[in-house]
Amino acid sequence: MFTVLEFHNISSRGICWTNMPAKRFADVLDLLQAETHIVAPTDLEHYLNSQDDSERPHVMLSFDDGYEEIYTTAYPMMRERGLAGMVSTVAGYVGKRNLWDIMGGGLDHLGWHQLEELLAAGWSICSHTMTHPDLKRCTDDRLAWELEQSKQILEKRLGLEVPAVAYPFGRFNSRVLRAAQKTGYRIGFTVGAEVWKGVRGPLTTIRVPVYQIDSDPLIRAKVAPDGFLKRLDAFKNRFFNRLSLLTSFAHRHRFKGIPQQF
């Protein structure tokens, strides 16, 4: 079984459930290394397009929103263990404060030089749009701009192909899928333990969130094929995802139309 795990900020700052203290993150890494096979993000497409029948779970580590603590805290810990991850990058906020987030605002995003160092160390980058909106609620023009502009900026500045996009808040529909495919994305990441209306494929790849409150048994359940704890974890993740829509609501009122400051 292959699972993409989703972390956010590796930090003790703030009280948001997405902030994971460094000590707990180290414990999670040790658990995963002991009980799973952690794959390199550069092998993502191989695992998405192949059938994994091994008994030992295969996992990839991803980091949402691209906060600076990924570089200052998570990166050294993963480098010591010979691991690499994928960063979902909000292209319009590289090197800037996360003013788009009302629940975790005040955090700095990774800068270009930090992203370049991560790439040189075997990490990968995916687009997280330009401004992190709810793509389902964007006009057609805004949707195209969010997907196309972010891909172009990341590819031009970092000198590589960006084949994947992480839908903000994990929210998408058939219109978003068509736009992502038209833009040239081969992989799209959503959030949760369900597939949207039975649609399976690389453009609806599920990431399973990992929060600071998750116990070791829940971590194991996230990478298991099925079970009561896995279903309980999915219910909890849906609840937290609904809370994140507060940021989506505020974002719609802050940015109307295509933002001109980016």
PDB file of C-alpha atoms in Angstrom:
ATOM      1  CA  MET A   1       0.000   0.000   0.000  1.00  0.00           C
ATOM      2  CA  PHE A   2       1.253   3.491  -0.913  1.00  0.00           C
ATOM      3  CA  THR A   3       0.234   6.527   1.169  1.00  0.00           C
ATOM      4  CA  VAL A   4       1.152  10.202   0.868  1.00  0.00           C
ATOM      5  CA  LEU A   5       1.286  11.735   4.349  1.00  0.00           C
ATOM      6  CA  GLU A   6       0.710  15.466   4.736  1.00  0.00           C
ATOM      7  CA  PHE A   7       2.426  17.587   7.384  1.00  0.00           C
ATOM      8  CA  HIS A   8       2.112  21.345   7.795  1.00  0.00           C
ATOM      9  CA  ASN A   9       4.317  23.413  10.081  1.00  0.00           C
ATOM     10  CA  ILE A  10       7.009  21.718  12.170  1.00  0.00           C
ATOM     11  CA  SER A  11       7.048  24.160  15.059  1.00  0.00           C
ATOM     12  CA  SER A  12       5.901  24.631  18.648  1.00  0.00           C
ATOM     13  CA  ARG A  13       4.762  28.163  17.889  1.00  0.00           C
ATOM     14  CA  GLY A  14       1.036  28.799  18.055  1.00  0.00           C
ATOM     15  CA  ILE A  15      -1.792  26.532  19.105  1.00  0.00           C
ATOM     16  CA  CYS A  16      -3.086  25.453  15.697  1.00  0.00           C
ATOM     17  CA  TRP A  17      -3.490  21.678  15.391  1.00  0.00           C
ATOM     18  CA  THR A  18      -1.393  21.758  12.220  1.00  0.00           C
ATOM     19  CA  ASN A  19       1.728  22.847  14.153  1.00  0.00           C
ATOM     20  CA  MET A  20       3.758  19.777  15.109  1.00  0.00           C
ATOM     21  CA  PRO A  21       6.517  20.204  17.727  1.00  0.00           C
ATOM     22  CA  ALA A  22       9.974  19.098  16.570  1.00  0.00           C
ATOM     23  CA  LYS A  23      10.236  16.371  19.216  1.00  0.00           C
ATOM     24  CA  ARG A  24       6.954  14.802  18.129  1.00  0.00           C
ATOM     25  CA  PHE A  25       7.974  15.060  14.471  1.00  0.00           C
ATOM     26  CA  ALA A  26      11.198  13.189  15.269  1.00  0.00           C
ATOM     27  CA  ASP A  27       9.192  10.462  16.994  1.00  0.00           C
ATOM     28  CA  VAL A  28       6.883  10.153  13.969  1.00  0.00           C
ATOM     29  CA  LEU A  29       9.865   9.892  11.610  1.00  0.00           C
ATOM     30  CA  ASP A  30      11.405   7.164  13.751  1.00  0.00           C
ATOM     31  CA  LEU A  31       8.129   5.235  13.836  1.00  0.00           C
ATOM     32  CA  LEU A  32       7.689   5.486  10.071  1.00  0.00           C
ATOM     33  CA  GLN A  33      11.279   4.459   9.381  1.00  0.00           C
ATOM     34  CA  ALA A  34      10.890   1.438  11.642  1.00  0.00           C
ATOM     35  CA  GLU A  35       7.560   0.237  10.274  1.00  0.00           C
ATOM     36  CA  THR A  36       7.279   1.528   6.685  1.00  0.00           C
ATOM     37  CA  HIS A  37       9.375   2.163   3.621  1.00  0.00           C
ATOM     38  CA  ILE A  38       9.679   5.935   3.073  1.00  0.00           C
ATOM     39  CA  VAL A  39      10.055   6.581  -0.650  1.00  0.00           C
ATOM     40  CA  ALA A  40      11.814   9.480  -2.327  1.00  0.00           C
ATOM     41  CA  PRO A  41       9.456  12.164  -3.690  1.00  0.00           C
ATOM     42  CA  THR A  42      11.207  11.921  -7.044  1.00  0.00           C
ATOM     43  CA  ASP A  43       9.720   8.403  -7.325  1.00  0.00           C
ATOM     44  CA  LEU A  44       6.142   9.609  -6.803  1.00  0.00           C
ATOM     45  CA  GLU A  45       4.868   8.957 -10.325  1.00  0.00           C
ATOM     46  CA  HIS A  46       6.340   5.455 -10.287  1.00  0.00           C
ATOM     47  CA  TYR A  47       4.401   4.535  -7.149  1.00  0.00           C
ATOM     48  CA  LEU A  48       1.193   6.177  -8.358  1.00  0.00           C
ATOM     49  CA  ASN A  49       1.312   4.235 -11.608  1.00  0.00           C
ATOM     50  CA  SER A  50       2.335   0.843 -10.226  1.00  0.00           C
ATOM     51  CA  GLN A  51       0.639  -1.783  -8.093  1.00  0.00           C
ATOM     52  CA  ASP A  52       2.257  -2.072  -4.668  1.00  0.00           C
ATOM     53  CA  ASP A  53       1.558  -5.527  -3.238  1.00  0.00           C
ATOM     54  CA  SER A  54       4.284  -5.552  -0.590  1.00  0.00           C
ATOM     55  CA  GLU A  55       3.342  -6.197   3.023  1.00  0.00           C
ATOM     56  CA  ARG A  56       5.407  -3.271   4.299  1.00  0.00           C
ATOM     57  CA  PRO A  57       3.566   0.032   3.691  1.00  0.00           C
ATOM     58  CA  HIS A  58       5.217   2.550   1.373  1.00  0.00           C
ATOM     59  CA  VAL A  59       4.825   6.218   2.292  1.00  0.00           C
ATOM     60  CA  MET A  60       5.904   9.586   0.939  1.00  0.00           C
ATOM     61  CA  LEU A  61       6.215  12.657   3.158  1.00  0.00           C
ATOM     62  CA  SER A  62       4.721  15.946   1.966  1.00  0.00           C
ATOM     63  CA  PHE A  63       4.614  19.381   3.577  1.00  0.00           C
ATOM     64  CA  ASP A  64       1.732  21.724   2.870  1.00  0.00           C
ATOM     65  CA  ASP A  65       1.988  25.510   2.367  1.00  0.00           C
ATOM     66  CA  GLY A  66       5.806  25.706   2.296  1.00  0.00           C
ATOM     67  CA  TYR A  67       6.604  27.294   5.652  1.00  0.00           C
ATOM     68  CA  GLU A  68      10.164  28.297   6.568  1.00  0.00           C
ATOM     69  CA  GLU A  69      10.289  25.821   9.465  1.00  0.00           C
ATOM     70  CA  ILE A  70      10.343  23.055   6.889  1.00  0.00           C
ATOM     71  CA  TYR A  71      13.864  24.240   6.064  1.00  0.00           C
ATOM     72  CA  THR A  72      15.021  25.226   9.555  1.00  0.00           C
ATOM     73  CA  THR A  73      13.520  22.306  11.497  1.00  0.00           C
ATOM     74  CA  ALA A  74      12.198  19.433   9.366  1.00  0.00           C
ATOM     75  CA  TYR A  75      14.956  19.432   6.736  1.00  0.00           C
ATOM     76  CA  PRO A  76      17.902  18.886   9.155  1.00  0.00           C
ATOM     77  CA  MET A  77      16.033  16.103  10.951  1.00  0.00           C
ATOM     78  CA  MET A  78      15.168  14.356   7.701  1.00  0.00           C
ATOM     79  CA  ARG A  79      18.656  14.837   6.260  1.00  0.00           C
ATOM     80  CA  GLU A  80      20.122  13.048   9.300  1.00  0.00           C
ATOM     81  CA  ARG A  81      17.858  10.097   8.513  1.00  0.00           C
ATOM     82  CA  GLY A  82      18.551  10.109   4.775  1.00  0.00           C
ATOM     83  CA  LEU A  83      15.012  11.234   3.921  1.00  0.00           C
ATOM     84  CA  ALA A  84      13.498  13.795   1.560  1.00  0.00           C
ATOM     85  CA  GLY A  85       9.999  15.197   1.119  1.00  0.00           C
ATOM     86  CA  MET A  86       7.778  17.237  -1.154  1.00  0.00           C
ATOM     87  CA  VAL A  87       6.826  20.868  -0.501  1.00  0.00           C
ATOM     88  CA  SER A  88       3.521  22.352  -1.695  1.00  0.00           C
ATOM     89  CA  THR A  89       4.521  25.916  -2.552  1.00  0.00           C
ATOM     90  CA  VAL A  90       2.192  28.932  -2.671  1.00  0.00           C
ATOM     91  CA  ALA A  91       4.034  30.676  -5.511  1.00  0.00           C
ATOM     92  CA  GLY A  92       2.748  34.176  -4.780  1.00  0.00           C
ATOM     93  CA  TYR A  93       4.056  34.012  -1.212  1.00  0.00           C
ATOM     94  CA  VAL A  94       7.565  32.612  -1.625  1.00  0.00           C
ATOM     95  CA  GLY A  95       9.739  34.454   0.902  1.00  0.00           C
ATOM     96  CA  LYS A  96       6.715  36.286   2.347  1.00  0.00           C
ATOM     97  CA  ARG A  97       4.402  36.108   5.358  1.00  0.00           C
ATOM     98  CA  ASN A  98       1.316  33.888   5.059  1.00  0.00           C
ATOM     99  CA  LEU A  99      -1.211  36.709   5.031  1.00  0.00           C
ATOM    100  CA  TRP A 100      -3.714  34.417   3.314  1.00  0.00           C
ATOM    101  CA  ASP A 101      -4.184  32.277   6.465  1.00  0.00           C
ATOM    102  CA  ILE A 102      -6.411  33.699   9.211  1.00  0.00           C
ATOM    103  CA  MET A 103      -5.884  30.657  11.453  1.00  0.00           C
ATOM    104  CA  GLY A 104      -2.105  30.416  11.275  1.00  0.00           C
ATOM    105  CA  GLY A 105      -1.102  33.856  10.055  1.00  0.00           C
ATOM    106  CA  GLY A 106       2.234  35.456  10.867  1.00  0.00           C
ATOM    107  CA  LEU A 107       4.410  32.608   9.587  1.00  0.00           C
ATOM    108  CA  ASP A 108       7.091  33.053   6.947  1.00  0.00           C
ATOM    109  CA  HIS A 109       7.203  30.997   3.775  1.00  0.00           C
ATOM    110  CA  LEU A 110      10.308  29.407   2.327  1.00  0.00           C
ATOM    111  CA  GLY A 111      12.448  31.658   0.135  1.00  0.00           C
ATOM    112  CA  TRP A 112      13.815  30.803  -3.289  1.00  0.00           C
ATOM    113  CA  HIS A 113      17.315  29.920  -2.071  1.00  0.00           C
ATOM    114  CA  GLN A 114      15.879  27.577   0.545  1.00  0.00           C
ATOM    115  CA  LEU A 115      13.714  25.867  -2.071  1.00  0.00           C
ATOM    116  CA  GLU A 116      16.764  25.477  -4.307  1.00  0.00           C
ATOM    117  CA  GLU A 117      18.733  23.841  -1.489  1.00  0.00           C
ATOM    118  CA  LEU A 118      15.898  21.433  -0.776  1.00  0.00           C
ATOM    119  CA  LEU A 119      15.723  20.468  -4.444  1.00  0.00           C
ATOM    120  CA  ALA A 120      19.475  19.865  -4.519  1.00  0.00           C
ATOM    121  CA  ALA A 121      19.028  17.523  -1.544  1.00  0.00           C
ATOM    122  CA  GLY A 122      16.501  15.354  -3.399  1.00  0.00           C
ATOM    123  CA  TRP A 123      13.286  17.066  -2.343  1.00  0.00           C
ATOM    124  CA  SER A 124      10.541  17.945  -4.829  1.00  0.00           C
ATOM    125  CA  ILE A 125       8.214  20.895  -5.300  1.00  0.00           C
ATOM    126  CA  CYS A 126       4.567  21.016  -6.276  1.00  0.00           C
ATOM    127  CA  SER A 127       2.350  24.010  -6.933  1.00  0.00           C
ATOM    128  CA  HIS A 128      -0.093  25.133  -4.264  1.00  0.00           C
ATOM    129  CA  THR A 129      -1.492  27.852  -6.570  1.00  0.00           C
ATOM    130  CA  MET A 130      -0.647  31.564  -6.402  1.00  0.00           C
ATOM    131  CA  THR A 131      -2.666  32.714  -3.367  1.00  0.00           C
ATOM    132  CA  HIS A 132      -4.196  29.562  -1.795  1.00  0.00           C
ATOM    133  CA  PRO A 133      -7.888  30.116  -2.665  1.00  0.00           C
ATOM    134  CA  ASP A 134     -10.737  27.631  -2.696  1.00  0.00           C
ATOM    135  CA  LEU A 135     -10.497  26.750  -6.388  1.00  0.00           C
ATOM    136  CA  LYS A 136     -14.108  25.582  -6.499  1.00  0.00           C
ATOM    137  CA  ARG A 137     -15.234  29.143  -5.844  1.00  0.00           C
ATOM    138  CA  CYS A 138     -12.911  30.851  -8.330  1.00  0.00           C
ATOM    139  CA  THR A 139     -14.174  32.307 -11.595  1.00  0.00           C
ATOM    140  CA  ASP A 140     -12.868  30.595 -14.716  1.00  0.00           C
ATOM    141  CA  ASP A 141     -10.323  33.385 -15.265  1.00  0.00           C
ATOM    142  CA  ARG A 142      -9.128  33.319 -11.665  1.00  0.00           C
ATOM    143  CA  LEU A 143      -8.922  29.520 -11.689  1.00  0.00           C
ATOM    144  CA  ALA A 144      -6.771  29.531 -14.821  1.00  0.00           C
ATOM    145  CA  TRP A 145      -4.545  32.276 -13.389  1.00  0.00           C
ATOM    146  CA  GLU A 146      -4.021  30.463 -10.069  1.00  0.00           C
ATOM    147  CA  LEU A 147      -3.021  27.221 -11.797  1.00  0.00           C
ATOM    148  CA  GLU A 148      -1.063  28.574 -14.761  1.00  0.00           C
ATOM    149  CA  GLN A 149       0.792  31.450 -13.133  1.00  0.00           C
ATOM    150  CA  SER A 150       2.007  29.378 -10.190  1.00  0.00           C
ATOM    151  CA  LYS A 151       3.280  26.622 -12.477  1.00  0.00           C
ATOM    152  CA  GLN A 152       5.065  29.090 -14.744  1.00  0.00           C
ATOM    153  CA  ILE A 153       6.709  31.013 -11.891  1.00  0.00           C
ATOM    154  CA  LEU A 154       7.959  27.903 -10.102  1.00  0.00           C
ATOM    155  CA  GLU A 155       9.283  26.318 -13.292  1.00  0.00           C
ATOM    156  CA  LYS A 156      11.019  29.487 -14.484  1.00  0.00           C
ATOM    157  CA  ARG A 157      12.558  30.386 -11.123  1.00  0.00           C
ATOM    158  CA  LEU A 158      13.645  26.871 -10.148  1.00  0.00           C
ATOM    159  CA  GLY A 159      14.494  25.567 -13.618  1.00  0.00           C
ATOM    160  CA  LEU A 160      12.488  22.349 -13.494  1.00  0.00           C
ATOM    161  CA  GLU A 161       9.155  20.857 -14.468  1.00  0.00           C
ATOM    162  CA  VAL A 162       6.358  21.117 -11.896  1.00  0.00           C
ATOM    163  CA  PRO A 163       3.988  18.251 -12.766  1.00  0.00           C
ATOM    164  CA  ALA A 164       1.855  18.357  -9.603  1.00  0.00           C
ATOM    165  CA  VAL A 165      -0.571  20.723  -7.892  1.00  0.00           C
ATOM    166  CA  ALA A 166      -2.017  20.509  -4.381  1.00  0.00           C
ATOM    167  CA  TYR A 167      -5.560  21.871  -4.333  1.00  0.00           C
ATOM    168  CA  PRO A 168      -5.890  24.376  -1.442  1.00  0.00           C
ATOM    169  CA  PHE A 169      -8.056  22.975   1.377  1.00  0.00           C
ATOM    170  CA  GLY A 170      -8.150  19.783  -0.712  1.00  0.00           C
ATOM    171  CA  ARG A 171     -11.164  21.203  -2.552  1.00  0.00           C
ATOM    172  CA  PHE A 172     -11.847  20.549  -6.222  1.00  0.00           C
ATOM    173  CA  ASN A 173     -14.579  19.548  -8.648  1.00  0.00           C
ATOM    174  CA  SER A 174     -14.799  18.485 -12.282  1.00  0.00           C
ATOM    175  CA  ARG A 175     -14.153  22.062 -13.478  1.00  0.00           C
ATOM    176  CA  VAL A 176     -10.983  22.278 -11.379  1.00  0.00           C
ATOM    177  CA  LEU A 177      -9.819  18.884 -12.651  1.00  0.00           C
ATOM    178  CA  ARG A 178     -10.303  19.962 -16.269  1.00  0.00           C
ATOM    179  CA  ALA A 179      -8.414  23.200 -15.659  1.00  0.00           C
ATOM    180  CA  ALA A 180      -5.545  21.393 -13.925  1.00  0.00           C
ATOM    181  CA  GLN A 181      -5.239  18.918 -16.773  1.00  0.00           C
ATOM    182  CA  LYS A 182      -5.384  21.701 -19.363  1.00  0.00           C
ATOM    183  CA  THR A 183      -2.608  23.555 -17.541  1.00  0.00           C
ATOM    184  CA  GLY A 184      -0.367  20.513 -17.871  1.00  0.00           C
ATOM    185  CA  TYR A 185      -0.489  19.032 -14.392  1.00  0.00           C
ATOM    186  CA  ARG A 186      -0.289  15.243 -14.315  1.00  0.00           C
ATOM    187  CA  ILE A 187      -0.844  14.895 -10.560  1.00  0.00           C
ATOM    188  CA  GLY A 188      -3.316  16.659  -8.279  1.00  0.00           C
ATOM    189  CA  PHE A 189      -3.410  16.287  -4.504  1.00  0.00           C
ATOM    190  CA  THR A 190      -6.530  16.394  -2.403  1.00  0.00           C
ATOM    191  CA  VAL A 191      -6.963  15.730   1.328  1.00  0.00           C
ATOM    192  CA  GLY A 192      -8.744  13.004   3.235  1.00  0.00           C
ATOM    193  CA  ALA A 193      -9.530   9.332   3.053  1.00  0.00           C
ATOM    194  CA  GLU A 194     -12.206   9.393   0.367  1.00  0.00           C
ATOM    195  CA  VAL A 195     -12.251   9.810  -3.378  1.00  0.00           C
ATOM    196  CA  TRP A 196     -14.506  12.403  -4.914  1.00  0.00           C
ATOM    197  CA  LYS A 197     -17.580  10.772  -6.465  1.00  0.00           C
ATOM    198  CA  GLY A 198     -15.618   7.591  -7.055  1.00  0.00           C
ATOM    199  CA  VAL A 199     -13.090   9.328  -9.314  1.00  0.00           C
ATOM    200  CA  ARG A 200      -9.664   7.730  -8.976  1.00  0.00           C
ATOM    201  CA  GLY A 201      -6.532   8.767 -10.768  1.00  0.00           C
ATOM    202  CA  PRO A 202      -3.336  10.817 -10.476  1.00  0.00           C
ATOM    203  CA  LEU A 203      -5.290  14.119 -10.498  1.00  0.00           C
ATOM    204  CA  THR A 204      -7.212  13.019  -7.380  1.00  0.00           C
ATOM    205  CA  THR A 205      -4.311  11.659  -5.356  1.00  0.00           C
ATOM    206  CA  ILE A 206      -5.155  11.571  -1.660  1.00  0.00           C
ATOM    207  CA  ARG A 207      -2.871  12.951   1.029  1.00  0.00           C
ATOM    208  CA  VAL A 208      -3.549  11.883   4.604  1.00  0.00           C
ATOM    209  CA  PRO A 209      -2.944  14.681   7.152  1.00  0.00           C
ATOM    210  CA  VAL A 210      -0.761  14.170  10.216  1.00  0.00           C
ATOM    211  CA  TYR A 211      -1.545  16.423  13.196  1.00  0.00           C
ATOM    212  CA  GLN A 212       0.189  17.046  16.501  1.00  0.00           C
ATOM    213  CA  ILE A 213      -2.612  15.271  18.383  1.00  0.00           C
ATOM    214  CA  ASP A 214      -2.228  12.037  16.407  1.00  0.00           C
ATOM    215  CA  SER A 215      -1.075   9.126  18.575  1.00  0.00           C
ATOM    216  CA  ASP A 216       1.245   6.369  17.378  1.00  0.00           C
ATOM    217  CA  PRO A 217      -1.709   3.991  16.810  1.00  0.00           C
ATOM    218  CA  LEU A 218      -3.352   6.641  14.607  1.00  0.00           C
ATOM    219  CA  ILE A 219      -0.123   7.117  12.653  1.00  0.00           C
ATOM    220  CA  ARG A 220      -0.083   3.387  11.977  1.00  0.00           C
ATOM    221  CA  ALA A 221      -3.748   3.471  10.973  1.00  0.00           C
ATOM    222  CA  LYS A 222      -3.078   6.183   8.388  1.00  0.00           C
ATOM    223  CA  VAL A 223      -0.847   3.847   6.384  1.00  0.00           C
ATOM    224  CA  ALA A 224      -2.933   0.693   6.953  1.00  0.00           C
ATOM    225  CA  PRO A 225      -5.322  -0.660   4.294  1.00  0.00           C
ATOM    226  CA  ASP A 226      -8.410  -0.406   6.521  1.00  0.00           C
ATOM    227  CA  GLY A 227      -9.703  -0.707  10.061  1.00  0.00           C
ATOM    228  CA  PHE A 228     -11.688   1.070  12.764  1.00  0.00           C
ATOM    229  CA  LEU A 229      -8.889   3.501  13.679  1.00  0.00           C
ATOM    230  CA  LYS A 230      -8.403   4.422  10.029  1.00  0.00           C
ATOM    231  CA  ARG A 231     -12.099   5.269   9.694  1.00  0.00           C
ATOM    232  CA  LEU A 232     -11.984   7.220  12.973  1.00  0.00           C
ATOM    233  CA  ASP A 233      -8.961   9.143  11.711  1.00  0.00           C
ATOM    234  CA  ALA A 234     -10.777   9.963   8.466  1.00  0.00           C
ATOM    235  CA  PHE A 235     -13.727  11.368  10.441  1.00  0.00           C
ATOM    236  CA  LYS A 236     -11.389  13.548  12.513  1.00  0.00           C
ATOM    237  CA  ASN A 237      -9.586  14.786   9.390  1.00  0.00           C
ATOM    238  CA  ARG A 238     -12.877  15.786   7.746  1.00  0.00           C
ATOM    239  CA  PHE A 239     -13.774  17.794  10.858  1.00  0.00           C
ATOM    240  CA  PHE A 240     -10.453  19.667  10.821  1.00  0.00           C
ATOM    241  CA  ASN A 241     -10.786  20.263   7.097  1.00  0.00           C
ATOM    242  CA  ARG A 242     -14.171  21.930   7.669  1.00  0.00           C
ATOM    243  CA  LEU A 243     -12.535  24.295  10.179  1.00  0.00           C
ATOM    244  CA  SER A 244      -9.992  25.336   7.551  1.00  0.00           C
ATOM    245  CA  LEU A 245     -12.838  26.680   5.420  1.00  0.00           C
ATOM    246  CA  LEU A 246     -12.867  29.721   7.724  1.00  0.00           C
ATOM    247  CA  THR A 247      -9.662  30.740   5.977  1.00  0.00           C
ATOM    248  CA  SER A 248     -11.282  30.038   2.614  1.00  0.00           C
ATOM    249  CA  PHE A 249     -14.191  32.328   3.494  1.00  0.00           C
ATOM    250  CA  ALA A 250     -11.886  35.158   4.593  1.00  0.00           C
ATOM    251  CA  HIS A 251      -9.733  34.692   1.483  1.00  0.00           C
ATOM    252  CA  ARG A 252     -12.711  35.229  -0.826  1.00  0.00           C
ATOM    253  CA  HIS A 253     -13.409  38.599   0.744  1.00  0.00           C
ATOM    254  CA  ARG A 254      -9.763  39.672   0.739  1.00  0.00           C
ATOM    255  CA  PHE A 255      -9.011  38.809  -2.892  1.00  0.00           C
ATOM    256  CA  LYS A 256     -11.737  39.487  -5.425  1.00  0.00           C
ATOM    257  CA  GLY A 257     -10.935  38.893  -9.049  1.00  0.00           C
ATOM    258  CA  ILE A 258      -7.314  38.333 -10.072  1.00  0.00           C
ATOM    259  CA  PRO A 259      -4.986  39.957  -7.481  1.00  0.00           C
ATOM    260  CA  GLN A 260      -2.838  42.650  -9.041  1.00  0.00           C
ATOM    261  CA  GLN A 261      -0.038  42.638  -6.441  1.00  0.00           C
ATOM    262  CA  PHE A 262       1.489  39.348  -7.609  1.00  0.00           C
TER     263      PHE A 262
END
